Amino acid sequence: MDPSTGHGYHGNDLFSILSSSSSSSEREVLTLNVLLLGDRQSGRSSVGNALIGGQEFQTGTCVSGVSMTTECQLLRRNFPGYFRRQGAESDLTLRVIDTPPPMPRPQSVHELCPEGVHVVVLVLRADLPHLNTHLEERLETLFGPEWRLHTLLVLTHADHLKEAELQPAVYLTQATDSLRALAEEVVGGVLFLDNSCDWPSIRGRPLRDRLLRLSARNHHTALTVRTEVSL
């Protein structure tokens, strides 16, 4: 079943994409809040589109250094019968929050998901590793030290590694100290995405599976946003 698209708006409001099934009332539903973080032009919104299986997050080239995403935006999608849990078929509902770079206001994140964040997807460019600075400090400020247990690192523009004939594992050994340390810290591991192909349409399922496994590892507990701090 193809999900139906609802109306949308930005900021503290919700842009909802809802899917329904006649048997959904008979299944359990696991709802995960997913927070996308990353620099300008990192491919963060495209990763969000891959996760929800649509093109609703706005993507494109920024103008005069201004990101296409200027406010927090939330999209919601339900995937009926996505996985089995304790022997029973379960729906997976993703609430994906795209954020303006480099970090959103803690209050904005809390307003969209007051119950917390289950998975942080940190999106960086493999071809511009020098841009990735002070990320650990900002995440620590936003969530505390537990952020490492809930974070998956996605490196986009991996096609540049192919051009340089670099395998991902070799690339990480030659990466900057900060990026290499970040890759070693995050429990969700590292996922490379090739921007030369139409990966949002073909990599959605692997992305969803990775974050589902990461959340299960944490028993589907959520990170609490530290609203008393400012970034």
XYZ file of C-alpha atoms in Angstrom:
231
model
C 0.000 0.000 0.000
C 1.347 3.445 -0.896
C 1.152 5.948 1.974
C -1.126 8.936 1.425
C 0.245 12.417 1.845
C -1.290 14.876 4.254
C -0.904 18.624 4.527
C 2.300 20.086 5.883
C 3.753 23.019 7.690
C 7.026 23.958 9.397
C 8.432 24.932 12.762
C 6.470 23.732 15.765
C 3.809 22.244 13.547
C 3.739 18.804 11.994
C 3.959 17.703 8.396
C 2.273 14.298 8.507
C 2.361 11.521 5.985
C 0.022 8.824 7.182
C -0.483 5.271 6.062
C -3.369 3.087 7.127
C -4.197 -0.591 6.867
C -7.436 -2.410 7.517
C -5.541 -4.811 9.776
C -3.424 -2.181 11.517
C -5.636 -2.300 14.624
C -4.720 -5.965 14.991
C -0.974 -5.316 14.944
C 1.388 -3.707 17.396
C 2.969 -0.441 16.315
C 6.516 0.616 17.170
C 6.987 4.384 16.866
C 10.530 5.761 16.625
C 11.595 9.403 16.705
C 14.556 9.907 14.357
C 16.605 13.123 14.428
C 18.650 14.124 11.374
C 21.743 16.248 12.023
C 24.413 17.500 9.642
C 26.122 20.428 7.947
C 24.843 22.376 4.937
C 24.632 20.319 1.748
C 25.521 17.130 3.613
C 22.564 15.250 2.116
C 20.651 15.273 5.389
C 17.236 15.945 3.807
C 17.860 13.285 1.151
C 18.561 10.758 3.897
C 15.239 11.784 5.443
C 13.478 11.184 2.123
C 15.058 7.732 1.907
C 13.832 6.884 5.399
C 10.219 7.861 4.718
C 10.221 6.575 1.141
C 9.176 9.877 -0.441
C 10.399 13.258 -1.641
C 8.721 15.536 0.895
C 11.835 16.913 2.586
C 13.096 19.838 0.502
C 16.474 19.235 -1.115
C 18.654 21.233 -3.460
C 21.636 23.546 -3.644
C 21.806 26.195 -0.959
C 21.891 29.834 -2.029
C 24.611 32.161 -0.691
C 25.558 29.607 1.935
C 22.026 29.423 3.363
C 20.689 25.922 3.948
C 17.472 24.803 2.234
C 16.281 23.710 5.694
C 15.832 26.724 7.958
C 13.411 25.294 10.551
C 12.804 21.916 12.122
C 10.426 19.864 9.999
C 8.759 16.597 10.959
C 7.436 13.920 8.625
C 5.590 10.833 9.795
C 5.129 7.569 7.931
C 3.767 4.179 8.884
C 5.108 0.959 7.345
C 2.479 -1.774 7.888
C 3.754 -5.211 8.873
C 7.365 -4.060 8.608
C 8.868 -6.575 11.043
C 8.048 -9.331 13.485
C 8.263 -8.677 17.205
C 7.927 -11.506 19.716
C 6.492 -13.683 16.964
C 3.813 -11.169 15.946
C 3.709 -8.898 12.915
C 4.313 -5.250 13.842
C 4.010 -1.898 12.096
C 6.908 0.535 12.114
C 6.061 4.227 12.395
C 8.895 6.674 11.809
C 8.724 10.293 12.921
C 11.676 11.846 11.111
C 12.832 15.330 12.091
C 15.020 17.304 9.686
C 16.917 20.172 11.290
C 18.700 23.356 10.215
C 22.503 23.142 10.422
C 24.653 22.956 12.347
C 22.426 22.139 15.348
C 18.757 22.800 16.127
C 17.491 24.618 19.192
C 16.910 22.063 21.961
C 13.478 23.575 22.607
C 12.469 23.019 18.954
C 13.404 19.324 19.116
C 11.628 18.877 22.445
C 8.441 20.490 21.128
C 8.321 18.026 18.205
C 9.148 14.942 20.271
C 8.687 15.602 24.001
C 9.040 11.868 24.659
C 12.634 11.981 23.387
C 14.740 10.829 20.425
C 15.271 7.122 19.745
C 17.862 7.393 16.965
C 20.179 10.210 15.860
C 21.273 9.991 12.218
C 24.386 12.115 11.797
C 24.907 12.928 8.098
C 28.344 14.045 6.894
C 30.052 14.327 3.533
C 32.815 11.822 2.879
C 34.439 14.210 0.393
C 34.533 17.152 2.841
C 35.699 15.650 6.139
C 37.343 18.883 7.284
C 33.914 20.496 7.753
C 32.975 18.126 10.551
C 34.096 20.005 13.651
C 32.870 20.133 17.252
C 30.081 17.647 16.534
C 30.719 15.534 19.610
C 30.626 18.580 21.880
C 27.330 19.766 20.410
C 25.723 16.334 20.694
C 26.952 16.044 24.276
C 25.365 19.396 25.056
C 22.083 18.419 23.409
C 21.725 14.904 24.867
C 24.514 14.157 27.321
C 27.031 11.288 26.960
C 24.348 8.727 26.059
C 24.100 10.127 22.497
C 26.800 7.677 21.349
C 24.534 4.695 22.078
C 21.754 6.045 19.841
C 23.692 7.431 16.877
C 24.232 6.156 13.331
C 26.807 7.918 11.128
C 25.936 8.261 7.429
C 28.672 9.408 5.026
C 27.259 10.692 1.752
C 29.088 11.374 -1.554
C 30.876 8.042 -1.228
C 31.167 7.992 -5.041
C 34.214 10.240 -4.585
C 35.901 7.356 -2.781
C 35.340 5.133 -5.818
C 36.913 7.755 -8.050
C 39.933 7.818 -5.756
C 39.911 3.984 -5.647
C 39.520 4.047 -1.871
C 37.653 1.336 -0.008
C 35.484 2.631 2.875
C 37.592 0.850 5.497
C 40.781 2.361 4.063
C 39.141 5.793 3.865
C 38.354 5.706 7.576
C 41.955 4.864 8.465
C 43.067 7.932 6.481
C 40.305 10.263 7.666
C 40.805 13.222 9.984
C 41.324 12.427 13.645
C 37.921 13.877 14.553
C 36.019 11.873 11.918
C 37.866 8.661 12.738
C 37.132 9.124 16.442
C 33.473 9.843 15.684
C 33.163 6.688 13.562
C 34.608 4.652 16.421
C 32.344 6.254 19.024
C 28.898 5.789 17.490
C 27.320 2.441 18.362
C 25.183 2.437 15.191
C 28.289 2.240 13.004
C 28.963 3.909 9.653
C 26.932 3.681 6.454
C 28.333 4.971 3.128
C 25.973 6.329 0.461
C 26.840 6.818 -3.207
C 25.376 10.073 -4.561
C 26.030 9.142 -8.190
C 22.994 6.814 -8.178
C 19.390 7.286 -7.126
C 20.092 6.056 -3.623
C 17.131 7.657 -1.781
C 14.777 5.311 -3.638
C 16.892 2.167 -3.251
C 18.562 2.601 0.144
C 15.488 3.363 2.236
C 15.001 -0.182 3.469
C 18.663 -0.715 4.512
C 18.605 2.642 6.320
C 15.399 1.784 8.156
C 16.718 -1.664 9.058
C 19.917 -0.165 10.488
C 18.127 2.310 12.725
C 15.601 -0.338 13.802
C 18.439 -2.635 14.899
C 20.133 0.236 16.725
C 16.944 1.165 18.563
C 16.327 -2.487 19.481
C 19.849 -2.644 20.908
C 18.804 0.189 23.223
C 15.496 -1.586 24.050
C 13.743 1.268 22.190
C 14.544 3.755 24.944
C 14.788 7.442 23.991
C 17.341 10.176 24.589
C 16.079 13.107 26.622
C 16.644 16.533 25.056
C 18.378 18.952 27.412
C 16.106 21.957 27.012
C 17.915 23.950 29.682
C 20.982 24.422 27.456
C 21.533 26.650 24.430
C 23.578 25.891 21.314
